Amino acid sequence: MDNLKKLNLFSVSLTIILVSFTIATTTNLPFLEVKYPNTNTNNNPFGMLLRPTQTKNQSSGQTTRVCSDECLVWTKSCSDEILRLTYEPDNVAWLKRVRRTIHENPELAFEEVETSRLIRSELDRMGIMYRYPLAKTGIRAWIGSGGPPFVAVRADMDALPIQEAVEWEHKSKVAGKMHACGHDAHVTMLLGAAHILKSREHLLKGTVVLLFQPAEEAGNGAKNMIEDGALEDVEAIFAVHVSHIHPTGVIGSRSGPLLAGCGIFRAVITAEDSSGAANLILAASSAVISLQGIVSREASPLDSQVVSVTSFDGGHSLDVVPDTVVLGGTYRAFSNSSFYYLMKRIEEVLVDQVRVFGCTATVNFFEKQNAIYPPTTNNDATYNHLKKVTVDLLGDSHFTLAPQMMGAEDFAFYSEIIPAAFYFIGIRNEELGSVHIGHSPHFMIDEDSLPVGAAVHAAVAERYLNDKNL
């Protein structure tokens, strides 16, 4: 009798375990709950956002799941499923709420405390594991098997010290700060991708790493993220940036150099003696003219480069000879060799040119202040992957060859270490007034780009893992 009771008890226990496991797997929830940092929202201007509800089959009321091998060889139905998840009304509404909440509460480089808190809250709701902090406010989250291969997608979080001039319901609530470069949209797209990938986690043939990075605009947040282990085990990385050039939802990129390397310089010119003091302005002016010859006389016309003097300070008195003249500017190029050649020649020209007039020049390139950004270069293989995935997902008309741009991005530091692809997503909509360049107080985006960016991120990451397992 005792043995029979034990057998019955064992049967009941086994049934409970099997039922619990079935519920966990069929609802796409973690079998074991993972505890995360406290997400108490007291005194939190962001509040709490409700993530989209889980999709269920309309006819049966059961959550739709796909066989784990069904999308290993990608088909149109796999792309359609990602788009279906993306464009559910609840999901689109959630994406807009997230973006607008971040937009209303902009935070500058390394100050993204509440933005980071919001992201962690959304990751907690989705049951996604993460490490925090990296680079002060950054986050490294992951979805999938937890094993190789690892592929990363990155979004930057910081805003700009700009007073927003756009009058709309969700205008920045913080005086002198604004998301004028679309980083609020970048974060939203990556969270949207996280929701899609978590719904399809059983299909992932490896691990997708989600990087939420601080301080792209100032401080080289990417370098700090890398130093804190953001790229551990990662073998490729992707990222997107909104673009007012391309129509809403159109993806643009190119293989090879896409964005220029960028640096700044400051030269302090002083006189060696009293006779040289009278020549300070002339010496500095001569140096400015000579700097313009570096690109026009030394660079190949097929290798775009820029050297621009953007400031000149020789004092304010009209009848007093200055003690020093300070000038400064920027230099840009699309290859590392050209970039560092410009850096070398700027110093040589400044020092040698002012010496002709009995003066000396000290040149600072602010290397210790992390003011140098190398060129952003797309690896051929990762670019081709991005293009194929986008065309399969959205169609040929939604992918275009992007022109090289003289803007700079600290995503370049990732691309120096592992294969990378950086791409643009169009936000241009003349009817909405979404036509202004980034860093403008009139900058705004067409929010119809949000689900597109989320879907592309998710498809690019999932298919990268698939391709590695073929």
PDB file of N, CA, C and O in Angstrom, residues 150-153 211 226 230-238 377-379 382 411-421 464:
ATOM      1  N   PHE A 150      27.617  34.222 -31.961  1.00  0.00           N
ATOM      2  CA  PHE A 150      27.066  35.428 -31.366  1.00  0.00           C
ATOM      3  C   PHE A 150      27.083  36.561 -32.399  1.00  0.00           C
ATOM      4  O   PHE A 150      28.113  36.812 -33.028  1.00  0.00           O
ATOM      5  N   VAL A 151      25.959  37.235 -32.552  1.00  0.00           N
ATOM      6  CA  VAL A 151      25.880  38.395 -33.436  1.00  0.00           C
ATOM      7  C   VAL A 151      25.260  39.534 -32.646  1.00  0.00           C
ATOM      8  O   VAL A 151      24.347  39.321 -31.836  1.00  0.00           O
ATOM      9  N   ALA A 152      25.744  40.763 -32.844  1.00  0.00           N
ATOM     10  CA  ALA A 152      25.284  41.906 -32.050  1.00  0.00           C
ATOM     11  C   ALA A 152      24.560  42.926 -32.918  1.00  0.00           C
ATOM     12  O   ALA A 152      24.851  43.083 -34.104  1.00  0.00           O
ATOM     13  N   VAL A 153      23.610  43.618 -32.284  1.00  0.00           N
ATOM     14  CA  VAL A 153      22.954  44.786 -32.875  1.00  0.00           C
ATOM     15  C   VAL A 153      23.045  45.910 -31.855  1.00  0.00           C
ATOM     16  O   VAL A 153      22.771  45.695 -30.672  1.00  0.00           O
ATOM     17  N   LEU A 211      23.069  45.654 -27.805  1.00  0.00           N
ATOM     18  CA  LEU A 211      23.911  46.651 -27.135  1.00  0.00           C
ATOM     19  C   LEU A 211      23.212  48.004 -27.130  1.00  0.00           C
ATOM     20  O   LEU A 211      22.943  48.578 -28.185  1.00  0.00           O
ATOM     21  N   ILE A 226      33.301  48.660 -25.442  1.00  0.00           N
ATOM     22  CA  ILE A 226      34.241  47.608 -25.837  1.00  0.00           C
ATOM     23  C   ILE A 226      35.159  47.261 -24.670  1.00  0.00           C
ATOM     24  O   ILE A 226      35.403  46.082 -24.375  1.00  0.00           O
ATOM     25  N   ALA A 230      31.630  44.530 -24.182  1.00  0.00           N
ATOM     26  CA  ALA A 230      30.429  44.468 -25.019  1.00  0.00           C
ATOM     27  C   ALA A 230      30.569  43.480 -26.170  1.00  0.00           C
ATOM     28  O   ALA A 230      29.581  42.860 -26.577  1.00  0.00           O
ATOM     29  N   LEU A 231      31.768  43.323 -26.702  1.00  0.00           N
ATOM     30  CA  LEU A 231      31.969  42.464 -27.869  1.00  0.00           C
ATOM     31  C   LEU A 231      32.472  41.065 -27.512  1.00  0.00           C
ATOM     32  O   LEU A 231      32.901  40.320 -28.406  1.00  0.00           O
ATOM     33  N   GLU A 232      32.392  40.701 -26.252  1.00  0.00           N
ATOM     34  CA  GLU A 232      32.851  39.376 -25.848  1.00  0.00           C
ATOM     35  C   GLU A 232      32.121  38.278 -26.634  1.00  0.00           C
ATOM     36  O   GLU A 232      30.887  38.223 -26.643  1.00  0.00           O
ATOM     37  N   ASP A 233      32.870  37.462 -27.330  1.00  0.00           N
ATOM     38  CA  ASP A 233      32.381  36.335 -28.137  1.00  0.00           C
ATOM     39  C   ASP A 233      31.657  36.766 -29.414  1.00  0.00           C
ATOM     40  O   ASP A 233      31.302  35.909 -30.231  1.00  0.00           O
ATOM     41  N   VAL A 234      31.428  38.048 -29.627  1.00  0.00           N
ATOM     42  CA  VAL A 234      30.661  38.517 -30.784  1.00  0.00           C
ATOM     43  C   VAL A 234      31.530  38.463 -32.035  1.00  0.00           C
ATOM     44  O   VAL A 234      32.677  38.906 -32.030  1.00  0.00           O
ATOM     45  N   GLU A 235      30.969  37.948 -33.130  1.00  0.00           N
ATOM     46  CA  GLU A 235      31.755  37.811 -34.357  1.00  0.00           C
ATOM     47  C   GLU A 235      31.294  38.747 -35.475  1.00  0.00           C
ATOM     48  O   GLU A 235      31.968  38.855 -36.495  1.00  0.00           O
ATOM     49  N   ALA A 236      30.180  39.434 -35.305  1.00  0.00           N
ATOM     50  CA  ALA A 236      29.719  40.429 -36.284  1.00  0.00           C
ATOM     51  C   ALA A 236      28.737  41.360 -35.584  1.00  0.00           C
ATOM     52  O   ALA A 236      28.100  40.990 -34.597  1.00  0.00           O
ATOM     53  N   ILE A 237      28.614  42.587 -36.119  1.00  0.00           N
ATOM     54  CA  ILE A 237      27.757  43.575 -35.473  1.00  0.00           C
ATOM     55  C   ILE A 237      27.077  44.442 -36.534  1.00  0.00           C
ATOM     56  O   ILE A 237      27.656  44.727 -37.589  1.00  0.00           O
ATOM     57  N   PHE A 238      25.844  44.870 -36.238  1.00  0.00           N
ATOM     58  CA  PHE A 238      25.049  45.706 -37.132  1.00  0.00           C
ATOM     59  C   PHE A 238      24.473  46.880 -36.346  1.00  0.00           C
ATOM     60  O   PHE A 238      24.280  46.792 -35.128  1.00  0.00           O
ATOM     61  N   THR A 377      33.652  51.600 -41.671  1.00  0.00           N
ATOM     62  CA  THR A 377      33.821  50.790 -42.869  1.00  0.00           C
ATOM     63  C   THR A 377      32.999  49.512 -42.760  1.00  0.00           C
ATOM     64  O   THR A 377      33.106  48.775 -41.774  1.00  0.00           O
ATOM     65  N   ASN A 378      32.176  49.257 -43.774  1.00  0.00           N
ATOM     66  CA  ASN A 378      31.351  48.053 -43.804  1.00  0.00           C
ATOM     67  C   ASN A 378      32.105  46.898 -44.444  1.00  0.00           C
ATOM     68  O   ASN A 378      32.641  47.028 -45.546  1.00  0.00           O
ATOM     69  N   ASN A 379      32.124  45.792 -43.739  1.00  0.00           N
ATOM     70  CA  ASN A 379      32.697  44.560 -44.263  1.00  0.00           C
ATOM     71  C   ASN A 379      31.858  44.062 -45.443  1.00  0.00           C
ATOM     72  O   ASN A 379      30.627  44.164 -45.423  1.00  0.00           O
ATOM     73  N   THR A 382      29.204  41.239 -44.363  1.00  0.00           N
ATOM     74  CA  THR A 382      28.090  41.709 -43.533  1.00  0.00           C
ATOM     75  C   THR A 382      27.188  42.656 -44.323  1.00  0.00           C
ATOM     76  O   THR A 382      25.962  42.639 -44.159  1.00  0.00           O
ATOM     77  N   PHE A 411      30.484  54.078 -34.015  1.00  0.00           N
ATOM     78  CA  PHE A 411      30.324  52.683 -34.423  1.00  0.00           C
ATOM     79  C   PHE A 411      31.592  52.200 -35.124  1.00  0.00           C
ATOM     80  O   PHE A 411      31.857  50.996 -35.186  1.00  0.00           O
ATOM     81  N   ALA A 412      32.381  53.137 -35.628  1.00  0.00           N
ATOM     82  CA  ALA A 412      33.636  52.798 -36.297  1.00  0.00           C
ATOM     83  C   ALA A 412      34.555  51.970 -35.415  1.00  0.00           C
ATOM     84  O   ALA A 412      35.313  51.122 -35.910  1.00  0.00           O
ATOM     85  N   PHE A 413      34.506  52.186 -34.099  1.00  0.00           N
ATOM     86  CA  PHE A 413      35.388  51.430 -33.207  1.00  0.00           C
ATOM     87  C   PHE A 413      35.015  49.949 -33.189  1.00  0.00           C
ATOM     88  O   PHE A 413      35.890  49.093 -33.052  1.00  0.00           O
ATOM     89  N   TYR A 414      33.729  49.642 -33.320  1.00  0.00           N
ATOM     90  CA  TYR A 414      33.325  48.243 -33.436  1.00  0.00           C
ATOM     91  C   TYR A 414      33.819  47.660 -34.762  1.00  0.00           C
ATOM     92  O   TYR A 414      34.304  46.531 -34.829  1.00  0.00           O
ATOM     93  N   SER A 415      33.667  48.460 -35.836  1.00  0.00           N
ATOM     94  CA  SER A 415      34.013  47.962 -37.169  1.00  0.00           C
ATOM     95  C   SER A 415      35.511  47.768 -37.342  1.00  0.00           C
ATOM     96  O   SER A 415      35.940  47.091 -38.275  1.00  0.00           O
ATOM     97  N   GLU A 416      36.328  48.359 -36.459  1.00  0.00           N
ATOM     98  CA  GLU A 416      37.775  48.129 -36.503  1.00  0.00           C
ATOM     99  C   GLU A 416      38.138  46.761 -35.920  1.00  0.00           C
ATOM    100  O   GLU A 416      39.221  46.237 -36.211  1.00  0.00           O
ATOM    101  N   ILE A 417      37.236  46.179 -35.121  1.00  0.00           N
ATOM    102  CA  ILE A 417      37.552  44.952 -34.392  1.00  0.00           C
ATOM    103  C   ILE A 417      36.935  43.715 -35.037  1.00  0.00           C
ATOM    104  O   ILE A 417      37.598  42.669 -35.151  1.00  0.00           O
ATOM    105  N   ILE A 418      35.658  43.813 -35.446  1.00  0.00           N
ATOM    106  CA  ILE A 418      34.955  42.664 -36.024  1.00  0.00           C
ATOM    107  C   ILE A 418      34.207  43.108 -37.280  1.00  0.00           C
ATOM    108  O   ILE A 418      33.965  44.305 -37.478  1.00  0.00           O
ATOM    109  N   PRO A 419      33.824  42.161 -38.156  1.00  0.00           N
ATOM    110  CA  PRO A 419      33.030  42.526 -39.335  1.00  0.00           C
ATOM    111  C   PRO A 419      31.754  43.251 -38.915  1.00  0.00           C
ATOM    112  O   PRO A 419      31.070  42.854 -37.967  1.00  0.00           O
ATOM    113  N   ALA A 420      31.434  44.323 -39.638  1.00  0.00           N
ATOM    114  CA  ALA A 420      30.319  45.179 -39.250  1.00  0.00           C
ATOM    115  C   ALA A 420      29.584  45.686 -40.476  1.00  0.00           C
ATOM    116  O   ALA A 420      30.139  45.732 -41.574  1.00  0.00           O
ATOM    117  N   ALA A 421      28.328  46.073 -40.248  1.00  0.00           N
ATOM    118  CA  ALA A 421      27.554  46.749 -41.284  1.00  0.00           C
ATOM    119  C   ALA A 421      26.701  47.822 -40.624  1.00  0.00           C
ATOM    120  O   ALA A 421      25.915  47.538 -39.716  1.00  0.00           O
ATOM    121  N   TYR A 464      21.486  35.779 -39.752  1.00  0.00           N
ATOM    122  CA  TYR A 464      22.940  35.651 -39.600  1.00  0.00           C
ATOM    123  C   TYR A 464      23.254  34.345 -38.867  1.00  0.00           C
ATOM    124  O   TYR A 464      24.146  33.568 -39.279  1.00  0.00           O
TER     125      TYR A 464
END
